[in-house]
Coordinates of N, CA and C and ligand atoms in Angstrom, one line a residue:
M20 N -23.5 -31.3 -5.4 CA -24.4 -31.3 -4.5 C -25.0 -33.0 -3.7
Y21 N -24.2 -32.7 -2.2 CA -24.2 -34.3 -1.8 C -25.8 -34.9 -2.1
R22 N -25.3 -36.2 -2.4 CA -26.9 -36.5 -2.8 C -26.3 -38.0 -1.4
A23 N -27.9 -37.9 -1.2 CA -27.3 -39.5 -0.2 C -27.7 -40.8 -1.1
P24 N -27.0 -41.8 -0.6 CA -26.5 -42.9 -1.6 C -28.4 -43.6 -1.0
A25 N -28.6 -44.2 -1.8 CA -30.4 -44.8 -1.6 C -30.4 -45.5 0.2
A26 N -29.4 -46.3 -0.1 CA -29.5 -46.4 1.6 C -30.5 -45.7 2.8
V27 N -29.7 -44.3 2.2 CA -29.9 -43.2 3.3 C -31.1 -42.4 3.0
R28 N -31.6 -42.5 1.9 CA -32.8 -41.6 1.7 C -34.4 -42.7 1.5
P29 N -35.0 -41.0 1.9 CA -36.2 -42.0 2.8 C -37.2 -43.2 2.0
R30 N -37.8 -44.4 2.9 CA -37.9 -45.4 2.0 C -39.6 -45.2 2.5
R31 N -40.0 -46.4 3.7 CA -40.9 -45.6 4.5 C -41.9 -44.7 5.3
A32 N -39.7 -44.4 4.9 CA -40.6 -43.0 6.1 C -41.4 -42.3 6.2
F33 N -41.7 -41.7 5.3 CA -42.6 -40.4 5.2 C -43.7 -40.6 3.7
C34 N -45.2 -41.1 4.4 CA -45.7 -41.4 2.9 C -47.3 -40.0 3.3
G35 N -46.9 -39.0 4.0 CA -47.6 -38.0 4.0 C -47.7 -37.3 2.4
R36 N -48.3 -36.1 2.2 CA -48.0 -35.3 0.9 C -47.5 -34.2 1.4
T37 N -46.4 -33.8 0.7 CA -45.8 -32.4 0.7 C -46.1 -31.9 0.0
P38 N -45.6 -30.7 0.1 CA -46.4 -29.2 -1.1 C -44.7 -29.4 -1.6
Y39 N -43.7 -29.8 -1.0 CA -42.6 -29.5 -1.8 C -41.8 -31.3 -1.8
A40 N -42.6 -31.8 -2.6 CA -42.0 -33.0 -2.6 C -41.4 -33.1 -3.8
G41 N -40.0 -33.9 -3.9 CA -39.4 -33.8 -5.2 C -38.4 -32.4 -5.2
R42 N -38.6 -31.9 -4.4 CA -37.4 -30.5 -5.0 C -36.0 -30.6 -3.6
M43 N -35.3 -31.4 -5.0 CA -34.6 -31.4 -4.3 C -33.1 -30.3 -4.3
I44 N -33.8 -29.6 -3.8 CA -32.6 -28.8 -3.7 C -31.5 -28.0 -2.6
G45 N -31.1 -29.1 -2.3 CA -30.4 -28.8 -0.5 C -31.5 -28.9 0.6
D46 N -30.8 -28.8 1.8 CA -31.9 -28.3 3.0 C -31.9 -26.8 2.8
R47 N -33.7 -26.7 2.8 CA -33.4 -25.1 3.2 C -34.1 -24.4 4.1
D48 N -32.9 -23.8 4.7 CA -33.0 -23.2 6.1 C -34.3 -22.2 6.0
D49 N -35.5 -23.6 6.6 CA -36.9 -22.1 6.4 C -37.3 -21.6 7.6
Q50 N -36.4 -21.8 9.1 CA -36.1 -21.0 10.1 C -36.4 -19.6 9.8
A51 N -34.4 -19.9 9.5 CA -34.0 -18.7 8.7 C -34.8 -17.5 7.6
V52 N -35.4 -18.7 6.6 CA -35.7 -17.7 5.3 C -37.4 -16.8 6.0
H53 N -37.4 -18.1 6.4 CA -39.0 -17.8 7.3 C -39.4 -18.0 8.7
P54 N -38.5 -17.4 9.3 CA -38.9 -17.2 10.8 C -40.0 -17.2 11.7
T55 N -41.2 -15.8 10.9 CA -41.9 -16.0 11.5 C -43.8 -16.9 11.0
R56 N -43.1 -17.4 10.3 CA -43.9 -18.7 10.0 C -43.8 -20.1 10.5
T57 N -42.2 -20.2 10.6 CA -42.0 -21.2 11.2 C -42.9 -21.4 13.0
A58 N -42.2 -19.9 13.6 CA -42.3 -19.8 14.7 C -44.2 -19.7 15.1
A59 N -45.3 -19.0 14.0 CA -46.3 -19.5 13.9 C -47.0 -20.6 13.6
L60 N -46.5 -21.6 13.3 CA -46.6 -23.1 12.9 C -46.1 -23.8 14.5
F61 N -45.3 -23.3 14.9 CA -44.7 -23.8 16.4 C -46.0 -23.9 17.5
L62 N -46.2 -22.3 17.2 CA -47.2 -21.9 18.2 C -48.9 -22.3 18.1
R63 N -48.8 -22.5 16.6 CA -50.3 -23.3 16.8 C -50.5 -24.9 17.1
Q64 N -49.1 -25.6 16.7 CA -49.4 -26.4 17.2 C -49.0 -27.4 19.1
F65 N -48.5 -25.8 19.2 CA -48.4 -25.6 21.3 C -50.0 -25.3 21.4
V66 N -50.9 -24.7 20.7 CA -52.3 -24.6 21.1 C -53.1 -26.2 20.8
Q67 N -52.6 -26.0 19.5 CA -53.6 -27.8 19.5 C -52.9 -28.8 20.7
S68 N -51.9 -29.3 21.4 CA -51.6 -30.1 21.5 C -49.8 -29.8 22.5
P69 N -50.3 -28.6 23.8 CA -49.8 -28.2 24.3 C -48.8 -29.4 25.5
R70 N -49.4 -30.7 25.6 CA -48.8 -31.2 26.3 C -47.6 -31.9 25.6
T71 N -47.9 -32.2 23.9 CA -46.8 -33.2 22.9 C -46.2 -32.1 22.4
V72 N -46.2 -30.4 22.4 CA -45.4 -29.9 21.6 C -44.5 -29.3 23.4
G73 N -44.6 -29.2 24.4 CA -44.1 -28.6 25.3 C -43.4 -27.5 25.4
A74 N -43.4 -26.6 24.5 CA -42.7 -25.0 24.7 C -43.4 -24.6 23.3
V75 N -43.7 -22.9 23.3 CA -44.7 -22.6 22.4 C -43.5 -21.4 22.1
M76 N -42.6 -21.5 21.4 CA -40.9 -21.7 20.3 C -40.0 -22.7 20.3
P77 N -39.7 -22.7 19.3 CA -38.3 -23.7 19.2 C -37.6 -22.9 19.4
S78 N -36.6 -23.9 19.9 CA -35.5 -24.1 20.4 C -34.0 -22.6 19.4
S79 N -33.4 -21.9 20.0 CA -32.6 -21.1 19.2 C -31.1 -22.2 18.9
A80 N -30.3 -21.6 17.5 CA -29.4 -22.0 17.2 C -27.8 -22.1 18.2
A81 N -28.0 -21.4 19.2 CA -27.4 -21.6 20.1 C -27.2 -22.6 20.9
L82 N -28.4 -23.1 21.5 CA -28.7 -24.9 22.1 C -28.5 -25.5 21.4
A83 N -28.6 -25.5 19.6 CA -28.6 -26.5 18.4 C -27.1 -27.1 19.0
R84 N -26.1 -26.2 19.3 CA -24.8 -26.1 19.2 C -24.6 -26.3 20.3
A85 N -24.8 -26.1 21.2 CA -24.7 -26.7 23.0 C -25.2 -28.8 22.9
M86 N -26.4 -28.8 22.0 CA -26.3 -29.8 22.1 C -25.8 -31.0 21.4
L87 N -25.7 -30.2 20.4 CA -24.2 -31.5 19.3 C -22.9 -30.9 19.5
A88 N -22.4 -30.1 20.8 CA -20.7 -29.9 20.8 C -20.1 -31.8 21.0
P89 N -20.8 -32.8 21.8 CA -20.2 -33.4 21.7 C -20.4 -34.8 21.4
I90 N -21.4 -34.5 20.4 CA -21.1 -36.0 18.9 C -19.8 -35.3 18.2
D91 N -19.6 -36.9 18.4 CA -18.5 -37.1 17.1 C -19.1 -37.3 15.2
F92 N -19.1 -36.2 14.5 CA -19.9 -36.1 13.2 C -18.7 -37.1 12.2
A93 N -18.1 -37.1 12.9 CA -16.3 -37.3 11.9 C -16.6 -39.0 12.1
S94 N -17.1 -39.7 12.8 CA -17.2 -41.5 12.9 C -18.4 -41.3 13.0
A95 N -19.3 -40.9 13.7 CA -20.9 -41.2 13.6 C -21.1 -41.9 12.1
R96 N -22.2 -42.9 12.4 CA -23.0 -43.8 11.2 C -24.0 -43.4 10.8
T97 N -24.4 -43.8 12.5 CA -26.2 -43.2 12.5 C -26.8 -42.4 13.9
I98 N -26.9 -41.5 13.4 CA -27.5 -40.6 14.5 C -29.5 -40.0 14.1
V99 N -29.8 -40.3 15.5 CA -31.1 -40.2 15.7 C -31.8 -38.7 16.7
E100 N -32.7 -38.8 15.7 CA -33.2 -37.3 16.8 C -34.6 -37.6 16.8
F101 N -35.1 -37.7 18.2 CA -36.7 -37.1 18.7 C -37.0 -36.1 18.9
G102 N -38.8 -35.8 18.4 CA -39.2 -34.9 18.4 C -38.7 -33.7 17.7
P103 N -37.9 -33.4 16.4 CA -37.3 -32.4 16.1 C -37.9 -31.0 15.9
G104 N -39.1 -31.7 15.6 CA -40.2 -30.1 15.7 C -40.5 -29.7 14.5
T105 N -40.2 -28.2 14.0 CA -39.5 -27.5 12.8 C -38.6 -27.7 12.9
G106 N -37.7 -28.7 13.3 CA -36.1 -28.4 12.6 C -34.6 -27.9 13.9
A107 N -34.8 -27.3 14.7 CA -34.2 -26.3 15.0 C -32.7 -27.3 15.9
F108 N -32.8 -28.7 15.9 CA -32.0 -28.9 16.1 C -31.2 -29.9 14.5
T109 N -32.7 -29.9 14.0 CA -32.2 -30.7 12.5 C -31.3 -29.8 11.4
R110 N -31.5 -29.0 11.3 CA -30.8 -27.6 10.8 C -29.3 -28.1 10.8
E111 N -28.7 -28.2 12.5 CA -27.4 -28.1 12.7 C -27.1 -29.5 11.9
I112 N -27.6 -30.3 12.6 CA -27.0 -31.8 12.3 C -27.0 -31.5 10.5
S113 N -27.9 -31.5 9.8 CA -27.7 -31.5 8.6 C -26.5 -30.7 8.4
A114 N -26.4 -30.0 8.4 CA -24.9 -28.9 8.5 C -23.8 -29.9 8.8
R115 N -23.7 -30.6 9.8 CA -22.5 -31.4 9.7 C -22.2 -33.3 9.3
L116 N -23.7 -33.5 8.7 CA -23.6 -34.9 8.7 C -22.6 -35.3 7.4
T117 N -21.9 -36.1 7.6 CA -21.1 -36.9 6.7 C -22.0 -37.5 5.6
P118 N -21.6 -37.6 4.6 CA -22.7 -38.7 3.5 C -22.5 -40.0 4.3
E119 N -21.3 -40.8 5.0 CA -21.9 -42.3 5.5 C -22.6 -41.9 6.5
C120 N -23.1 -40.9 7.4 CA -23.9 -40.8 8.6 C -25.8 -40.9 8.3
R121 N -25.7 -42.0 8.8 CA -27.5 -42.2 8.7 C -27.8 -40.9 9.3
Y122 N -29.5 -40.0 9.3 CA -30.3 -39.7 10.0 C -31.4 -40.4 10.0
L123 N -32.1 -40.6 11.3 CA -33.8 -40.3 10.9 C -33.9 -40.1 12.5
G124 N -35.0 -38.8 11.4 CA -36.0 -38.6 12.6 C -37.6 -38.8 13.2
I125 N -37.6 -38.3 14.5 CA -38.9 -39.4 14.9 C -39.8 -38.9 15.7
E126 N -41.0 -38.1 14.7 CA -41.7 -37.1 15.0 C -43.3 -37.5 15.2
L127 N -44.0 -37.2 16.6 CA -44.8 -37.0 16.4 C -46.2 -36.5 16.2
N128 N -46.1 -34.9 15.8 CA -46.5 -34.2 15.1 C -46.4 -34.5 13.6
P129 N -48.2 -34.9 13.0 CA -47.8 -34.5 11.1 C -47.7 -33.3 11.3
E130 N -48.1 -32.8 11.7 CA -47.5 -31.2 10.7 C -46.2 -31.1 10.6
F131 N -45.2 -31.5 11.6 CA -43.9 -30.8 11.7 C -43.7 -31.6 11.0
V132 N -44.1 -33.4 10.8 CA -42.7 -33.9 10.0 C -43.5 -33.8 8.7
R133 N -44.3 -32.9 8.2 CA -44.8 -32.6 6.7 C -43.2 -31.7 6.6
K134 N -43.5 -30.3 7.4 CA -42.5 -29.2 6.9 C -41.4 -30.3 7.3
L135 N -41.2 -30.6 7.9 CA -39.5 -31.3 8.1 C -39.1 -32.1 6.7
A136 N -40.0 -33.2 6.0 CA -39.7 -33.9 5.3 C -40.0 -32.6 3.1
G137 N -40.7 -31.2 3.9 CA -40.4 -30.7 2.8 C -38.9 -29.9 2.8
G138 N -38.3 -29.7 4.8 CA -36.9 -28.7 4.2 C -36.4 -29.8 4.4
F139 N -35.7 -30.7 4.4 CA -35.1 -31.4 4.6 C -35.1 -32.4 3.8
P140 N -35.0 -32.6 2.3 CA -35.2 -33.2 1.5 C -34.4 -34.2 1.3
R141 N -33.1 -34.5 2.1 CA -31.9 -35.5 2.2 C -32.5 -36.4 3.1
L142 N -32.7 -35.7 4.4 CA -33.1 -36.6 5.4 C -34.4 -37.2 6.3
S143 N -34.1 -38.7 6.7 CA -35.7 -39.1 6.4 C -36.3 -39.0 8.1
F144 N -37.2 -39.1 7.5 CA -38.2 -38.8 9.4 C -39.4 -39.8 9.4
V145 N -39.6 -40.5 10.2 CA -41.0 -41.3 10.4 C -41.7 -40.6 11.5
H146 N -43.1 -40.9 11.3 CA -44.3 -39.9 11.8 C -44.7 -41.3 12.5
G147 N -44.2 -41.0 14.3 CA -44.8 -41.7 15.2 C -44.2 -41.5 16.3
S148 N -43.8 -42.3 17.4 CA -43.4 -42.2 18.8 C -42.0 -42.6 18.8
A149 N -40.9 -41.9 20.2 CA -40.2 -42.6 20.5 C -40.0 -44.0 21.0
A150 N -41.4 -43.5 21.9 CA -40.9 -45.1 22.6 C -40.8 -46.4 21.2
D151 N -41.3 -45.8 19.9 CA -41.3 -47.2 19.4 C -40.1 -47.6 18.7
L152 N -38.8 -46.9 19.5 CA -37.8 -46.5 18.3 C -37.4 -47.9 18.2
A153 N -37.3 -48.9 18.7 CA -36.5 -50.6 18.1 C -37.9 -50.7 16.6
Q154 N -38.7 -50.5 16.2 CA -39.7 -51.2 15.8 C -38.9 -49.9 14.7
M155 N -38.9 -48.6 14.8 CA -39.0 -47.9 13.2 C -37.4 -48.0 13.3
L156 N -36.5 -48.7 13.6 CA -35.1 -48.6 13.1 C -34.8 -50.1 12.7
A157 N -35.9 -51.1 12.7 CA -35.6 -52.2 12.4 C -36.4 -51.7 11.0
A158 N -37.2 -51.5 10.3 CA -37.9 -50.7 9.9 C -37.2 -49.8 8.5
Q159 N -35.8 -49.4 9.4 CA -35.2 -49.0 8.3 C -33.5 -49.5 7.9
D160 N -34.0 -51.0 8.4 CA -32.5 -51.5 8.7 C -31.2 -51.4 9.4
I161 N -31.2 -50.7 10.5 CA -30.5 -49.7 11.5 C -30.8 -50.5 12.7
D162 N -29.2 -51.1 12.8 CA -28.8 -52.1 13.6 C -28.6 -51.6 15.0
S163 N -27.8 -49.9 15.1 CA -27.3 -49.9 16.5 C -27.2 -48.3 16.3
V164 N -27.3 -46.8 16.9 CA -27.1 -46.3 16.8 C -26.0 -45.8 17.9
D165 N -25.2 -44.1 16.8 CA -24.3 -43.6 17.5 C -24.2 -42.9 18.8
A166 N -25.3 -41.5 18.0 CA -25.8 -40.6 18.6 C -27.1 -40.3 19.0
I167 N -28.2 -40.0 19.9 CA -29.4 -39.5 19.8 C -29.3 -38.3 20.4
V168 N -30.3 -37.7 19.4 CA -30.6 -35.9 20.0 C -31.7 -36.0 20.6
C169 N -32.0 -35.7 22.1 CA -33.3 -35.8 21.5 C -34.3 -33.9 22.2
G170 N -35.8 -34.0 21.4 CA -36.3 -33.0 22.1 C -37.6 -33.4 22.8
L171 N -37.4 -34.4 23.0 CA -38.7 -34.5 23.9 C -39.0 -34.0 24.8
P172 N -40.4 -33.7 25.3 CA -41.0 -32.2 26.4 C -41.0 -33.3 27.6
W173 N -39.8 -33.4 28.3 CA -39.7 -34.6 29.5 C -41.1 -33.9 29.7
A174 N -41.1 -32.8 30.6 CA -41.8 -32.7 31.6 C -43.0 -32.8 31.6
T175 N -44.1 -33.0 30.2 CA -45.1 -33.5 29.9 C -45.7 -34.7 29.7
L176 N -44.7 -35.5 29.4 CA -44.6 -37.4 29.3 C -44.6 -38.3 30.3
P177 N -45.7 -39.0 30.5 CA -45.7 -39.6 31.8 C -44.2 -40.9 31.6
I178 N -44.4 -40.9 33.4 CA -43.3 -41.6 33.1 C -43.0 -43.2 32.4
S179 N -44.2 -43.9 32.7 CA -44.3 -44.9 31.9 C -43.5 -44.5 30.5
L180 N -43.8 -43.8 29.8 CA -43.4 -43.3 28.7 C -42.2 -43.4 28.5
Q181 N -41.8 -42.2 29.1 CA -40.2 -42.0 29.6 C -39.2 -43.0 29.9
E182 N -40.2 -44.1 30.6 CA -39.2 -45.3 31.0 C -38.9 -46.1 29.7
T183 N -39.8 -45.7 28.8 CA -39.8 -46.7 27.8 C -39.1 -46.7 26.8
V184 N -38.8 -45.4 26.5 CA -38.6 -44.4 25.9 C -36.8 -45.1 26.4
F185 N -36.4 -44.8 27.3 CA -34.7 -45.1 27.6 C -34.4 -46.2 27.5
A186 N -35.9 -47.0 27.7 CA -35.8 -49.0 27.4 C -35.0 -48.9 25.9
G187 N -35.5 -48.6 25.3 CA -35.5 -48.2 23.5 C -33.3 -47.9 23.7
I188 N -33.5 -46.7 24.1 CA -32.1 -45.9 23.6 C -30.9 -47.0 24.6
D189 N -31.0 -47.5 25.3 CA -30.1 -48.3 26.1 C -29.8 -49.1 24.9
R190 N -31.0 -50.1 24.5 CA -30.9 -50.9 23.4 C -30.4 -50.6 22.1
A191 N -30.9 -49.2 21.7 CA -30.2 -49.0 20.6 C -28.4 -48.4 20.4
L192 N -28.4 -47.6 21.5 CA -27.3 -46.7 21.3 C -25.9 -47.9 21.2
V193 N -24.3 -47.7 20.7 CA -23.7 -48.3 20.6 C -22.9 -47.8 22.3
P194 N -21.6 -49.2 22.3 CA -21.2 -49.1 23.5 C -20.8 -47.6 23.9
G195 N -20.5 -45.9 24.5 CA -19.7 -45.2 24.4 C -20.9 -44.6 23.6
G196 N -21.8 -45.0 23.3 CA -22.9 -43.9 22.8 C -23.3 -42.3 22.7
V197 N -24.5 -41.5 22.7 CA -23.9 -40.3 23.4 C -25.2 -40.5 23.0
F198 N -26.2 -39.4 24.1 CA -27.7 -39.2 24.1 C -27.2 -37.6 24.7
V199 N -27.6 -36.9 23.7 CA -27.9 -35.5 24.3 C -29.2 -34.9 24.7
T200 N -29.8 -34.2 25.5 CA -31.7 -33.6 25.6 C -31.0 -32.2 26.1
F201 N -32.9 -31.5 26.4 CA -32.1 -29.9 27.0 C -33.2 -30.2 28.1
G202 N -33.1 -29.7 29.2 CA -33.6 -28.4 30.3 C -34.3 -27.2 30.1
Y203 N -35.0 -26.8 30.6 CA -35.0 -24.9 30.3 C -34.3 -24.6 32.4
L204 N -33.7 -23.8 32.7 CA -33.4 -23.0 33.7 C -34.7 -23.3 34.5
Q205 N -35.3 -22.8 34.3 CA -36.6 -21.7 35.4 C -37.6 -23.2 35.7
S206 N -37.3 -24.4 35.1 CA -37.9 -25.7 35.2 C -37.3 -26.5 36.6
L207 N -35.0 -26.5 36.4 CA -34.7 -27.2 37.4 C -35.3 -28.0 38.6
I208 N -35.6 -26.8 39.4 CA -36.6 -27.3 40.7 C -37.8 -27.9 40.5
L209 N -38.2 -28.4 39.8 CA -39.7 -28.6 39.7 C -39.2 -30.6 40.0
P210 N -40.4 -31.4 40.1 CA -40.2 -32.6 40.5 C -39.7 -33.7 39.3
A211 N -40.4 -32.5 38.3 CA -40.0 -33.3 36.7 C -38.6 -33.1 36.4
A212 N -38.3 -32.6 36.9 CA -36.7 -32.3 36.4 C -35.7 -33.2 37.5
W213 N -36.3 -33.2 38.1 CA -35.6 -34.6 39.6 C -35.4 -35.6 38.7
A214 N -36.8 -36.2 38.8 CA -36.9 -37.3 37.7 C -36.6 -37.6 36.5
L215 N -36.4 -36.6 35.6 CA -35.5 -37.1 34.7 C -33.9 -37.2 35.3
R216 N -33.8 -36.3 36.2 CA -32.0 -36.6 36.5 C -32.1 -38.2 36.8
R217 N -32.9 -38.0 37.5 CA -32.9 -39.9 38.1 C -32.9 -40.3 36.8
L218 N -33.4 -41.2 36.0 CA -33.6 -41.5 35.0 C -32.4 -41.6 34.4
L219 N -32.1 -40.6 33.8 CA -30.8 -40.4 33.2 C -29.4 -41.0 33.4
R220 N -30.0 -40.5 35.0 CA -28.4 -41.5 35.9 C -28.0 -42.5 35.8
R221 N -30.1 -43.3 36.1 CA -29.6 -44.9 36.1 C -29.4 -45.0 34.6
S222 N -29.6 -44.2 33.3 CA -29.6 -44.9 32.4 C -27.9 -45.1 32.0
F223 N -27.2 -43.9 32.2 CA -26.2 -43.5 31.1 C -24.6 -43.5 32.6
A224 N -23.5 -44.3 31.9 CA -22.2 -43.9 32.8 C -22.3 -42.5 32.8
E225 N -22.2 -41.8 32.1 CA -22.0 -40.2 32.3 C -22.8 -39.3 32.2
V226 N -23.0 -38.3 33.2 CA -24.6 -37.0 32.8 C -23.4 -36.5 32.8
G227 N -23.4 -35.1 32.2 CA -22.9 -33.6 32.4 C -23.9 -32.6 31.3
R228 N -23.4 -31.5 31.7 CA -24.3 -30.2 31.7 C -23.7 -29.3 31.1
S229 N -23.8 -28.6 29.8 CA -24.1 -27.9 28.8 C -24.0 -26.7 30.0
P230 N -22.9 -25.3 29.5 CA -23.3 -24.8 30.3 C -24.5 -24.0 29.8
V231 N -24.8 -22.6 30.1 CA -26.5 -22.6 30.3 C -26.5 -21.4 28.8
V232 N -27.6 -21.8 27.7 CA -27.9 -20.9 27.0 C -28.5 -19.8 27.3
W233 N -27.7 -18.9 27.4 CA -28.5 -17.8 28.3 C -29.5 -16.9 27.4
G234 N -29.0 -16.6 25.7 CA -29.8 -16.1 24.2 C -31.2 -17.5 23.7
N235 N -31.3 -18.4 24.8 CA -32.8 -19.8 23.9 C -33.8 -18.7 25.1
V236 N -34.5 -18.9 24.5 CA -35.9 -18.7 25.3 C -37.4 -19.9 25.4
P237 N -37.3 -20.3 26.9 CA -36.6 -19.7 28.1 C -35.0 -20.0 28.3
P238 N -33.7 -19.5 29.0 CA -32.8 -20.2 28.9 C -32.8 -21.8 28.7
A239 N -31.4 -22.7 28.6 CA -32.0 -23.2 28.4 C -30.7 -24.8 28.6
F240 N -30.1 -25.8 28.7 CA -29.1 -25.9 28.3 C -29.1 -27.4 28.9
A241 N -27.9 -28.3 27.9 CA -28.0 -29.4 27.6 C -27.9 -30.5 28.6
Y242 N -28.3 -32.0 28.5 CA -27.6 -32.7 29.8 C -27.0 -33.4 28.1
I243 N -25.3 -33.7 29.0 CA -25.0 -35.0 27.7 C -24.6 -35.9 28.3
C244 N -25.1 -37.3 27.8 CA -24.8 -38.7 29.2 C -24.2 -39.6 27.8
R245 N -23.2 -40.0 28.4 CA -22.7 -41.5 27.7 C -22.9 -42.5 27.9
K246 N -23.1 -43.5 27.2 CA -23.5 -44.7 27.3 C -21.8 -45.9 27.9
R247 N -22.1 -46.4 29.1 CA -20.5 -46.7 29.0 C -20.3 -48.1 28.1
M248 N -19.2 -48.0 27.9 CA -18.0 -49.1 26.8 C -18.6 -50.2 27.4
Ligands
LIG328 C1 -40.3 -29.4 22.7 S1 -40.5 -29.3 21.0 C2 -39.0 -29.6 21.0 C3 -39.5 -29.3 19.1 C4 -37.7 -29.1 18.4 N1 -36.0 -30.4 18.8 C5 -37.2 -27.8 19.4 O1 -36.4 -28.1 20.2 O2 -37.3 -27.1 18.6 C6 -41.0 -31.3 21.2 C7 -41.7 -32.1 20.4 O3 -40.8 -33.4 20.6 C8 -42.5 -34.2 19.7 N2 -42.8 -35.0 20.4 C9 -43.3 -35.1 22.2 N3 -43.3 -36.6 22.4 C10 -43.6 -37.4 21.3 C11 -43.0 -38.9 21.2 N4 -43.5 -39.2 22.2 N5 -42.3 -39.2 20.0 C12 -41.7 -38.2 19.6 N6 -42.0 -37.0 19.1 C13 -42.8 -35.9 20.1 C14 -43.1 -32.8 19.9 O4 -44.4 -33.4 18.7 C15 -42.0 -32.0 19.6 O5 -41.9 -31.9 18.2

């Protein structure tokens, strides 16, 4: 079994109690094993914090594949995920991660952090906001990031927070680095989606879109962005 080098394993990443602490049995595909439990947790958190969770159910594996397609996992040395939730994208990232690549997941919801830390014991998670990316990278001795996988609920985030997040992304990503996020097809015509597209075009040299993932509920697509070299 792959064991991450000490530098990759969580240091001050997660300090809460977890029922799974110490179970180094490789990443548990919890959503596959307990899809109903995972969906119920997600829905519960949505009911408690609809604006920060931003969706009633986790993304599909098909959307995760569309999100990760542009990332070169063979050469990546650091990957950051914003808003991993119950791990829909994390699971696919974990399956592709090389031993040389560090992963840091930044999640605002403490229940999700607890689940992630138990489900993916080889990966590092911090409880906090993507807006504090610079401080979180510094605390982990990470200078730069090759790719950022983002599950943030853009439609419900205040514009000032969105701008702070994009400023942090710009500082952290290496030249040519990849940023992927997703949008729901049904929301494309809403002002929040226009605002996001404007921010993406302002922040990146290239902004593209994956084909629509019709199997996701609701149908969604990935925005694929690249920082200028
Ligand atoms: C739409 S859900 C996506 C979850 C997961 N990536 C997926 O696709 O199933 C949004 C996630 O972003 C998290 N989130 C919201 N605001 C955040 C912030 N400022 N920083 C980090 N995570 C945040 C929520 O707690 C939630 O887990």
